[in-house]
C-alpha positions as a Python dict, from the first residue, in 0.01 Angstrom:
ca = {
    (1, 'X'): (0, 0, 0),
    (2, 'X'): (-371, -122, -30),
    (3, 'X'): (-547, -147, 267),
    (4, 'X'): (-741, -494, 192),
    (5, 'X'): (-398, -622, 131),
    (6, 'X'): (-237, -456, 455),
    (7, 'X'): (-483, -577, 641),
    (8, 'X'): (-452, -926, 476),
    (9, 'X'): (-123, -899, 615),
    (10, 'X'): (-167, -784, 1002),
    (11, 'X'): (-373, -1101, 1017),
    (12, 'X'): (-142, -1302, 908),
    (13, 'X'): (124, -1182, 1132),
    (14, 'X'): (-51, -1132, 1410),
    (15, 'X'): (-288, -1398, 1444),
    (16, 'X'): (-182, -1638, 1664),
    (17, 'X'): (-300, -1994, 1456),
    (18, 'X'): (-228, -1877, 1153),
    (19, 'X'): (35, -2145, 1102),
    (20, 'X'): (-221, -2368, 1214),
    (21, 'X'): (-358, -2534, 910),
    (22, 'X'): (-660, -2822, 864),
    (23, 'X'): (-523, -3165, 764),
    (24, 'X'): (-778, -3216, 505),
    (25, 'X'): (-637, -2889, 315),
    (26, 'X'): (-261, -2901, 381),
    (27, 'X'): (-182, -2953, 83),
    (28, 'X'): (-350, -2627, -54),
    (29, 'X'): (-261, -2374, 229),
    (30, 'X'): (129, -2482, 363),
    (31, 'X'): (366, -2234, 543),
    (32, 'X'): (636, -2151, 403),
    (33, 'X'): (835, -2264, 664),
    (34, 'X'): (728, -2626, 597),
    (35, 'X'): (903, -2596, 268),
    (36, 'X'): (1212, -2384, 370),
    (37, 'X'): (1315, -2686, 532),
    (38, 'X'): (1288, -2946, 321),
    (39, 'X'): (1513, -2902, -25),
    (40, 'X'): (1193, -2952, -381),
    (41, 'X'): (1213, -3236, -548),
    (42, 'X'): (1154, -3216, -892),
    (43, 'X'): (813, -3452, -1024),
    (44, 'X'): (598, -3504, -1277),
    (45, 'X'): (289, -3350, -1211),
    (46, 'X'): (-17, -3518, -1010),
    (47, 'X'): (-316, -3370, -1003),
    (48, 'X'): (-466, -3339, -650),
    (49, 'X'): (-699, -3106, -714),
    (50, 'X'): (-980, -3077, -407),
    (51, 'X'): (-1239, -3017, -572),
    (52, 'X'): (-1177, -3172, -872),
    (53, 'X'): (-1222, -2911, -1134),
    (54, 'X'): (-1537, -3028, -1415),
    (55, 'X'): (-1205, -3023, -1696),
    (56, 'X'): (-894, -3061, -1685),
    (57, 'X'): (-629, -3019, -1990),
    (58, 'X'): (-258, -3104, -1904),
    (59, 'X'): (-17, -2978, -2183),
    (60, 'X'): (381, -3019, -2275),
    (61, 'X'): (606, -2714, -2003),
    (62, 'X'): (568, -2497, -1666),
    (63, 'X'): (568, -2188, -1579),
    (64, 'X'): (840, -2056, -1322),
    (65, 'X'): (719, -1885, -1029),
    (66, 'X'): (1004, -1597, -912),
    (67, 'X'): (1010, -1293, -713),
    (68, 'X'): (886, -1118, -1058),
    (69, 'X'): (617, -1228, -1043),
    (70, 'X'): (328, -1019, -1010),
    (71, 'X'): (-105, -983, -1097),
    (72, 'X'): (-349, -671, -1212),
    (73, 'X'): (-684, -760, -1327),
    (74, 'X'): (-757, -636, -1724),
    (75, 'X'): (-1175, -608, -1667),
    (76, 'X'): (-1358, -547, -1367),
    (77, 'X'): (-1222, -405, -1033),
    (78, 'X'): (-1311, -382, -722),
    (79, 'X'): (-1199, -374, -335),
    (80, 'X'): (-1387, -718, -244),
    (81, 'X'): (-1157, -816, -589),
    (82, 'X'): (-800, -704, -439),
    (83, 'X'): (-876, -851, -107),
    (84, 'X'): (-917, -1193, -289),
    (85, 'X'): (-609, -1147, -535),
    (86, 'X'): (-403, -1022, -196),
    (87, 'X'): (-495, -1342, 11),
    (88, 'X'): (-348, -1544, -287),
    (89, 'X'): (-66, -1378, -362),
    (90, 'X'): (82, -1441, 18),
    (91, 'X'): (-56, -1765, 29),
    (92, 'X'): (183, -1836, -260),
    (93, 'X'): (462, -1618, -96),
    (94, 'X'): (437, -1858, 197),
    (95, 'X'): (420, -2104, -10),
    (96, 'X'): (684, -2106, -225),
    (97, 'X'): (926, -1864, 1),
    (98, 'X'): (907, -1604, -258),
    (99, 'X'): (939, -1216, -165),
    (100, 'X'): (728, -1114, -489),
    (101, 'X'): (502, -841, -463),
    (102, 'X'): (185, -933, -226),
    (103, 'X'): (-49, -621, -374),
    (104, 'X'): (-218, -610, -755),
    (105, 'X'): (-74, -370, -996),
    (106, 'X'): (-316, -131, -1087),
    (107, 'X'): (-596, -284, -1323),
    (108, 'X'): (-495, -258, -1705),
    (109, 'X'): (-160, -356, -1579),
    (110, 'X'): (122, -590, -1754),
    (111, 'X'): (136, -913, -1501),
    (112, 'X'): (274, -1297, -1501),
    (113, 'X'): (-155, -1334, -1383),
    (114, 'X'): (-410, -1097, -1529),
    (115, 'X'): (-724, -1159, -1481),
    (116, 'X'): (-1028, -1080, -1698),
    (117, 'X'): (-1360, -1059, -1401),
    (118, 'X'): (-1689, -962, -1587),
    (119, 'X'): (-1875, -825, -1307),
    (120, 'X'): (-1955, -777, -909),
    (121, 'X'): (-2164, -1008, -886),
    (122, 'X'): (-2515, -1056, -674),
    (123, 'X'): (-2434, -726, -361),
    (124, 'X'): (-2598, -1076, -192),
    (125, 'X'): (-2447, -1355, -239),
    (126, 'X'): (-2679, -1694, -314),
    (127, 'X'): (-2775, -2040, -529),
    (128, 'X'): (-2743, -1833, -820),
    (129, 'X'): (-2428, -1637, -754),
    (130, 'X'): (-2207, -1824, -1144),
    (131, 'X'): (-1924, -1955, -934),
    (132, 'X'): (-1778, -2065, -1276),
    (133, 'X'): (-1440, -1981, -1388),
    (134, 'X'): (-1120, -2093, -1649),
    (135, 'X'): (-764, -2055, -1558),
    (136, 'X'): (-462, -2097, -1835),
    (137, 'X'): (-162, -2176, -1757),
    (138, 'X'): (158, -2170, -2025),
    (139, 'X'): (525, -2132, -2013),
    (140, 'X'): (438, -1728, -2063),
    (141, 'X'): (190, -1667, -1789),
    (142, 'X'): (-136, -1682, -1616),
    (143, 'X'): (-492, -1638, -1696),
    (144, 'X'): (-785, -1668, -1517),
    (145, 'X'): (-1136, -1563, -1658),
    (146, 'X'): (-1439, -1530, -1414),
    (147, 'X'): (-1836, -1333, -1474),
    (148, 'X'): (-1796, -1249, -1112),
    (149, 'X'): (-1589, -1214, -901),
    (150, 'X'): (-1660, -1506, -638),
    (151, 'X'): (-1559, -1673, -961),
    (152, 'X'): (-1206, -1514, -937),
    (153, 'X'): (-1216, -1675, -564),
    (154, 'X'): (-1233, -1976, -704),
    (155, 'X'): (-963, -2006, -930),
    (156, 'X'): (-717, -1798, -767),
    (157, 'X'): (-763, -2119, -504),
    (158, 'X'): (-707, -2350, -779),
    (159, 'X'): (-372, -2164, -891),
    (160, 'X'): (-259, -2208, -510),
    (161, 'X'): (-328, -2526, -554),
    (162, 'X'): (-141, -2615, -853),
    (163, 'X'): (208, -2474, -693),
    (164, 'X'): (470, -2777, -721),
    (165, 'X'): (819, -2768, -634),
    (166, 'X'): (1032, -2882, -964),
    (167, 'X'): (1403, -2917, -845),
    (168, 'X'): (1520, -2624, -699),
    (169, 'X'): (1215, -2381, -816),
    (170, 'X'): (819, -2349, -776),
    (171, 'X'): (635, -2427, -1120),
    (172, 'X'): (259, -2476, -1211),
    (173, 'X'): (167, -2699, -1468),
    (174, 'X'): (60, -2630, -1794),
    (175, 'X'): (-292, -2691, -1793),
    (176, 'X'): (-640, -2548, -1891),
    (177, 'X'): (-931, -2594, -1653),
    (178, 'X'): (-1306, -2516, -1723),
    (179, 'X'): (-1505, -2532, -1435),
    (180, 'X'): (-1820, -2457, -1283),
    (181, 'X'): (-1991, -2631, -905),
    (182, 'X'): (-2173, -2909, -911),
    (183, 'X'): (-2346, -2851, -696),
    (184, 'X'): (-2497, -2455, -571),
    (185, 'X'): (-2495, -2577, -233),
    (186, 'X'): (-2196, -2694, -39),
    (187, 'X'): (-2205, -2628, 311),
    (188, 'X'): (-2017, -2678, 651),
    (189, 'X'): (-2203, -2741, 939),
    (190, 'X'): (-2102, -2579, 1268),
    (191, 'X'): (-2334, -2643, 1649),
    (192, 'X'): (-2249, -2344, 1878),
    (193, 'X'): (-2550, -2385, 2066),
    (194, 'X'): (-2426, -2737, 2229),
    (195, 'X'): (-2085, -2575, 2181),
    (196, 'X'): (-1970, -2222, 2179),
    (197, 'X'): (-1630, -2190, 1970),
    (198, 'X'): (-1454, -1855, 1930),
    (199, 'X'): (-1451, -1614, 1688),
    (200, 'X'): (-1096, -1679, 1571),
    (201, 'X'): (-1211, -2079, 1536),
    (202, 'X'): (-1461, -1967, 1289),
    (203, 'X'): (-1277, -1735, 1061),
    (204, 'X'): (-953, -2027, 1062),
    (205, 'X'): (-1276, -2255, 982),
    (206, 'X'): (-1367, -2016, 682),
    (207, 'X'): (-1075, -1978, 586),
    (208, 'X'): (-1074, -2407, 575),
    (209, 'X'): (-1409, -2369, 376),
    (210, 'X'): (-1332, -2113, 105),
    (211, 'X'): (-968, -2316, 52),
    (212, 'X'): (-1152, -2576, -116),
    (213, 'X'): (-1453, -2405, -211),
    (214, 'X'): (-1744, -2455, 23),
    (215, 'X'): (-1978, -2182, 17),
    (216, 'X'): (-2215, -2240, 242),
    (217, 'X'): (-2116, -2150, 628),
    (218, 'X'): (-2422, -2314, 833),
    (219, 'X'): (-2433, -2163, 1243),
    (220, 'X'): (-2622, -2328, 1456),
    (221, 'X'): (-2694, -2091, 1728),
    (222, 'X'): (-3003, -2215, 1945),
    (223, 'X'): (-2963, -2500, 2158),
    (224, 'X'): (-3064, -2706, 2459),
    (225, 'X'): (-2798, -2680, 2560),
    (226, 'X'): (-2748, -2282, 2516),
    (227, 'X'): (-2862, -1942, 2352),
    (228, 'X'): (-2543, -1794, 2123),
    (229, 'X'): (-2706, -1495, 1924),
    (230, 'X'): (-2766, -1158, 2100),
    (231, 'X'): (-3115, -1018, 2068),
    (232, 'X'): (-3142, -681, 2213),
    (233, 'X'): (-3517, -689, 2187),
    (234, 'X'): (-3528, -1004, 2407),
    (235, 'X'): (-3165, -1007, 2586),
    (236, 'X'): (-3254, -1272, 2889),
    (237, 'X'): (-3245, -1524, 2604),
    (238, 'X'): (-2840, -1456, 2604),
    (239, 'X'): (-2823, -1316, 2957),
    (240, 'X'): (-3000, -1671, 3156),
    (241, 'X'): (-2963, -1902, 2858),
    (242, 'X'): (-2632, -1870, 2714),
    (243, 'X'): (-2379, -1913, 3052),
    (244, 'X'): (-2256, -1585, 2941),
    (245, 'X'): (-2119, -1748, 2589),
    (246, 'X'): (-2268, -1622, 2281),
    (247, 'X'): (-2228, -1412, 2026),
    (248, 'X'): (-2300, -975, 2018),
    (249, 'X'): (-2485, -862, 1663),
    (250, 'X'): (-2128, -758, 1624),
    (251, 'X'): (-1956, -1054, 1621),
    (252, 'X'): (-2192, -1230, 1373),
    (253, 'X'): (-2158, -922, 1111),
    (254, 'X'): (-1792, -957, 1109),
    (255, 'X'): (-1869, -1324, 1089),
    (256, 'X'): (-2104, -1215, 750),
    (257, 'X'): (-1842, -941, 627),
    (258, 'X'): (-1536, -1234, 667),
    (259, 'X'): (-1699, -1462, 497),
    (260, 'X'): (-1881, -1288, 258),
    (261, 'X'): (-1491, -1172, 149),
    (262, 'X'): (-1392, -1499, 75),
    (263, 'X'): (-1731, -1569, -128),
    (264, 'X'): (-1913, -1790, 148),
    (265, 'X'): (-2286, -1774, 274),
    (266, 'X'): (-2358, -1737, 657),
    (267, 'X'): (-2742, -1927, 693),
    (268, 'X'): (-2836, -1936, 1104),
    (269, 'X'): (-3059, -2187, 1235),
    (270, 'X'): (-3260, -2099, 1485),
    (271, 'X'): (-3425, -2366, 1648),
    (272, 'X'): (-3751, -2411, 1729),
    (273, 'X'): (-3995, -2541, 1813),
    (274, 'X'): (-3826, -2770, 2016),
    (275, 'X'): (-3489, -2773, 2092),
    (276, 'X'): (-3597, -2455, 2309),
    (277, 'X'): (-3461, -2528, 2646),
    (278, 'X'): (-3282, -2221, 2626),
    (279, 'X'): (-3565, -1984, 2448),
    (280, 'X'): (-3790, -2126, 2743),
    (281, 'X'): (-3547, -2035, 3083),
    (282, 'X'): (-3558, -1680, 2926),
    (283, 'X'): (-3912, -1676, 2855),
    (284, 'X'): (-4154, -1974, 3041),
    (285, 'X'): (-4449, -1758, 2915),
    (286, 'X'): (-4354, -1897, 2542),
    (287, 'X'): (-4370, -2302, 2757),
    (288, 'X'): (-4658, -2563, 2617),
    (289, 'X'): (-4686, -2625, 2956),
    (290, 'X'): (-4360, -2679, 3206),
    (291, 'X'): (-4066, -2467, 3181),
    (292, 'X'): (-3689, -2571, 3225),
    (293, 'X'): (-3526, -2391, 3511),
    (294, 'X'): (-3181, -2408, 3362),
    (295, 'X'): (-3001, -2486, 3003),
    (296, 'X'): (-2901, -2816, 2963),
    (297, 'X'): (-2607, -2951, 3079),
    (298, 'X'): (-2517, -3306, 2868),
    (299, 'X'): (-2571, -3407, 2508),
    (300, 'X'): (-2916, -3519, 2420),
    (301, 'X'): (-3268, -3343, 2368),
    (302, 'X'): (-3482, -3212, 2673),
    (303, 'X'): (-3860, -3211, 2581),
    (304, 'X'): (-3902, -2885, 2657),
    (305, 'X'): (-4104, -2709, 2349),
    (306, 'X'): (-4273, -2352, 2250),
    (307, 'X'): (-4630, -2311, 2247),
    (308, 'X'): (-4707, -2375, 1884),
    (309, 'X'): (-5141, -2272, 2025),
    (310, 'X'): (-5126, -1889, 2185),
    (311, 'X'): (-5043, -1557, 1936),
    (312, 'X'): (-4791, -1425, 2201),
    (313, 'X'): (-4558, -1668, 2016),
    (314, 'X'): (-4593, -1602, 1713),
    (315, 'X'): (-4610, -1185, 1814),
    (316, 'X'): (-4140, -1345, 1995),
    (317, 'X'): (-4083, -1491, 1670),
    (318, 'X'): (-4163, -1262, 1445),
    (319, 'X'): (-3968, -968, 1622),
    (320, 'X'): (-3670, -1228, 1729),
    (321, 'X'): (-3637, -1330, 1357),
    (322, 'X'): (-3730, -993, 1168),
    (323, 'X'): (-3477, -884, 1462),
    (324, 'X'): (-3213, -1147, 1331),
    (325, 'X'): (-3281, -1018, 949),
    (326, 'X'): (-3092, -704, 969),
    (327, 'X'): (-2808, -885, 1071),
    (328, 'X'): (-2815, -1229, 898),
    (329, 'X'): (-2878, -1090, 512),
    (330, 'X'): (-2870, -1427, 378),
    (331, 'X'): (-3236, -1518, 195),
    (332, 'X'): (-3205, -1922, 408),
    (333, 'X'): (-3292, -1879, 746),
    (334, 'X'): (-3283, -2254, 905),
    (335, 'X'): (-3559, -2339, 1214),
    (336, 'X'): (-3469, -2644, 1295),
    (337, 'X'): (-3784, -2802, 1352),
    (338, 'X'): (-3637, -3178, 1435),
    (339, 'X'): (-3690, -3391, 1723),
    (340, 'X'): (-3970, -3208, 1914),
    (341, 'X'): (-4081, -3494, 2256),
    (342, 'X'): (-4359, -3218, 2399),
    (343, 'X'): (-4548, -3479, 2587),
    (344, 'X'): (-4811, -3211, 2694),
    (345, 'X'): (-4923, -3180, 2298),
    (346, 'X'): (-5060, -3567, 2364),
    (347, 'X'): (-5220, -3374, 2733),
    (348, 'X'): (-5244, -3093, 2787),
    (349, 'X'): (-5635, -2979, 2788),
    (350, 'X'): (-5607, -2652, 2644),
    (351, 'X'): (-5318, -2792, 2382),
    (352, 'X'): (-5579, -3049, 2318),
    (353, 'X'): (-5885, -2883, 2240),
    (354, 'X'): (-5666, -2594, 2010),
    (355, 'X'): (-5593, -2950, 1850),
    (356, 'X'): (-5935, -3025, 1778),
    (357, 'X'): (-6021, -2668, 1720),
    (358, 'X'): (-5835, -2653, 1436),
    (359, 'X'): (-5860, -3064, 1332),
    (360, 'X'): (-5528, -3123, 1396),
    (361, 'X'): (-5474, -3500, 1473),
    (362, 'X'): (-5180, -3557, 1564),
    (363, 'X'): (-4873, -3347, 1725),
    (364, 'X'): (-4713, -3410, 1420),
    (365, 'X'): (-4997, -3178, 1220),
    (366, 'X'): (-4958, -2975, 1505),
    (367, 'X'): (-4607, -2897, 1494),
    (368, 'X'): (-4677, -2899, 1057),
    (369, 'X'): (-4910, -2568, 1197),
    (370, 'X'): (-4676, -2405, 1380),
    (371, 'X'): (-4399, -2432, 1064),
    (372, 'X'): (-4710, -2255, 798),
    (373, 'X'): (-4706, -1974, 1079),
    (374, 'X'): (-4283, -1988, 1111),
    (375, 'X'): (-4297, -1983, 746),
    (376, 'X'): (-4550, -1719, 614),
    (377, 'X'): (-4345, -1487, 910),
    (378, 'X'): (-4000, -1553, 687),
    (379, 'X'): (-4195, -1472, 376),
    (380, 'X'): (-4327, -1130, 490),
    (381, 'X'): (-3922, -1083, 581),
    (382, 'X'): (-3873, -1197, 210),
    (383, 'X'): (-3668, -1476, 369),
    (384, 'X'): (-3674, -1873, 227),
    (385, 'X'): (-3747, -2136, 539),
    (386, 'X'): (-3478, -2436, 531),
    (387, 'X'): (-3596, -2686, 813),
    (388, 'X'): (-3465, -3062, 910),
    (389, 'X'): (-3687, -3372, 753),
    (390, 'X'): (-3960, -3359, 1035),
    (391, 'X'): (-4113, -2995, 865),
    (392, 'X'): (-4202, -3279, 593),
    (393, 'X'): (-4535, -3278, 583),
    (394, 'X'): (-4805, -3295, 271),
    (395, 'X'): (-5001, -2977, 466),
    (396, 'X'): (-4673, -2742, 438),
    (397, 'X'): (-4775, -2487, 147),
    (398, 'X'): (-4558, -2263, 14),
    (399, 'X'): (-4341, -2596, -66),
    (400, 'X'): (-4055, -2364, -321),
    (401, 'X'): (-4029, -2163, -8),
    (402, 'X'): (-3919, -2457, 193),
    (403, 'X'): (-3557, -2615, 107),
    (404, 'X'): (-3463, -2969, 346),
    (405, 'X'): (-3198, -3028, 551),
    (406, 'X'): (-3185, -3435, 502),
    (407, 'X'): (-2894, -3580, 801),
    (408, 'X'): (-3005, -3910, 649),
    (409, 'X'): (-3210, -4137, 437),
    (410, 'X'): (-3428, -4202, 771),
    (411, 'X'): (-3714, -3916, 611),
    (412, 'X'): (-3731, -4114, 298),
    (413, 'X'): (-4065, -4301, 476),
    (414, 'X'): (-4250, -3998, 379),
    (415, 'X'): (-4100, -4016, 40),
    (416, 'X'): (-4418, -4171, -73),
    (417, 'X'): (-4650, -3925, 73),
    (418, 'X'): (-4453, -3627, -87),
    (419, 'X'): (-4377, -3804, -459),
    (420, 'X'): (-4525, -3492, -624),
    (421, 'X'): (-4374, -3196, -405),
    (422, 'X'): (-4142, -2985, -533),
    (423, 'X'): (-3900, -2909, -212),
    (424, 'X'): (-3558, -2818, -298),
    (425, 'X'): (-3310, -3033, -113),
    (426, 'X'): (-2979, -3010, 92),
    (427, 'X'): (-2799, -3325, 133),
    (428, 'X'): (-2540, -3469, 387),
    (429, 'X'): (-2261, -3513, 253),
    (430, 'X'): (-2286, -3878, 40),
    (431, 'X'): (-2317, -3702, -287),
    (432, 'X'): (-2580, -4000, -355),
    (433, 'X'): (-3016, -4098, -298),
    (434, 'X'): (-3092, -4452, -322),
    (435, 'X'): (-2703, -4588, -426),
    (436, 'X'): (-2787, -4279, -768),
    (437, 'X'): (-2524, -4067, -763),
    (438, 'X'): (-2608, -3703, -840),
    (439, 'X'): (-2582, -3544, -1197),
    (440, 'X'): (-2399, -3176, -1249),
    (441, 'X'): (-2643, -2932, -1073),
    (442, 'X'): (-2797, -3157, -833),
    (443, 'X'): (-2963, -3037, -524),
    (444, 'X'): (-2700, -2926, -266),
    (445, 'X'): (-2465, -3101, -14),
    (446, 'X'): (-2397, -2967, 361),
    (447, 'X'): (-2081, -3171, 559),
    (448, 'X'): (-2267, -3196, 904),
    (449, 'X'): (-2367, -3134, 1164),
    (450, 'X'): (-2019, -3080, 1349),
    (451, 'X'): (-2053, -3122, 1724),
    (452, 'X'): (-1711, -2939, 1838),
    (453, 'X'): (-1607, -3020, 2141),
    (454, 'X'): (-1563, -2672, 2317),
    (455, 'X'): (-1270, -2770, 2572),
    (456, 'X'): (-1098, -2947, 2281),
    (457, 'X'): (-784, -2804, 2142),
    (458, 'X'): (-808, -2584, 1858),
    (459, 'X'): (-580, -2847, 1669),
    (460, 'X'): (-824, -3177, 1758),
    (461, 'X'): (-1167, -2936, 1685),
    (462, 'X'): (-1016, -2867, 1348),
    (463, 'X'): (-917, -3248, 1277),
    (464, 'X'): (-1288, -3318, 1393),
    (465, 'X'): (-1379, -3066, 1159),
    (466, 'X'): (-1194, -3176, 848),
    (467, 'X'): (-1118, -3557, 860),
    (468, 'X'): (-1342, -3675, 672),
    (469, 'X'): (-1379, -3329, 394),
    (470, 'X'): (-1196, -3542, 135),
}
């Protein structure tokens, strides 16, 4: 047995929560136990695919799944593709109870499921990754064509969703599907800064994301309530700012690998200059004035902020982000940038003198100065800067480097001043602006934030995450 398949089977057999599935994807990943308790009933095909493909054509006929069902590649093949096929086969086995082979046949062999993949795709997945695929089902077999491995992953998830009971059998309806994503950025945010989540919860969430073809895990890692990522350059950040609840660099690398195997990017968020209590508990020398004595113990936003007037602040940030860039290969880094409420920016004589010297009229202008400095650091690290809508100012340079994650429509008041800008947008889960439905290949969508409660049972957490996924 191939190692990729063996690892998948071990994980499914040993994980204590592999049979717990999020309600919004229940129809996608139903356990074999649930099917074995009910006699399958014949029913006409109903298109319940999620998300809906770009094009679905239904023809007469069906393909009957049997214990002889097998899969093989006919063109490109690699370990990432083999692992994706293994996952799909195991999901099909659990869904039908049929004990067919849980690993693909050697490339080029005849099989009932053939996958014609042209290339590996991008080494570091980006918004330019080609995720398209075609899937055809006839009475003779199933074929998936895709330009990349990630495209094949999306086709395999559609295949798993297509299975339906018919009498005493499990079948695939005869269909021809042509699919490509409407949005190149389809994200889910988990706020681990406020509420630390165990690794198994994050992995289970990634599994659910893959089932519905989401492709960006927005990982919120720092907040007033906690600093959740290990820094070996600045170990006090977690020693004093996490209550011992944080992810080691090895943990983070494991999540990145796990996500990549599912065709999901990991975009980290490190809040600055506001939401910085956990930074400043460990490093009070970076504060704009007052420094906190402990991390915030309740929900909400504190008024502590990094000092944007000191060179030491940017030297610290440059070293920290440089370290994080070695862990998170994605081209994007989120800096937060929202709700900076430092009273010292309005009252401290030293900060006010700096603002006069640099012709910064108000706190918004001072934060724009900070954003420009951080943007320069990220460009040096070959990263694109992401921020919440408060980073939107006419003075922010290099707009092609800045993507604004838009939590709502409050920032439309800024649009008049920025009508000539070329920012790219990451939108909330509502796919419209000013009542207009977005066309295909519009900017992006993201479901979040998800402030899941650390003390809540895993099932309740999953329900909170997925209750609006449909």
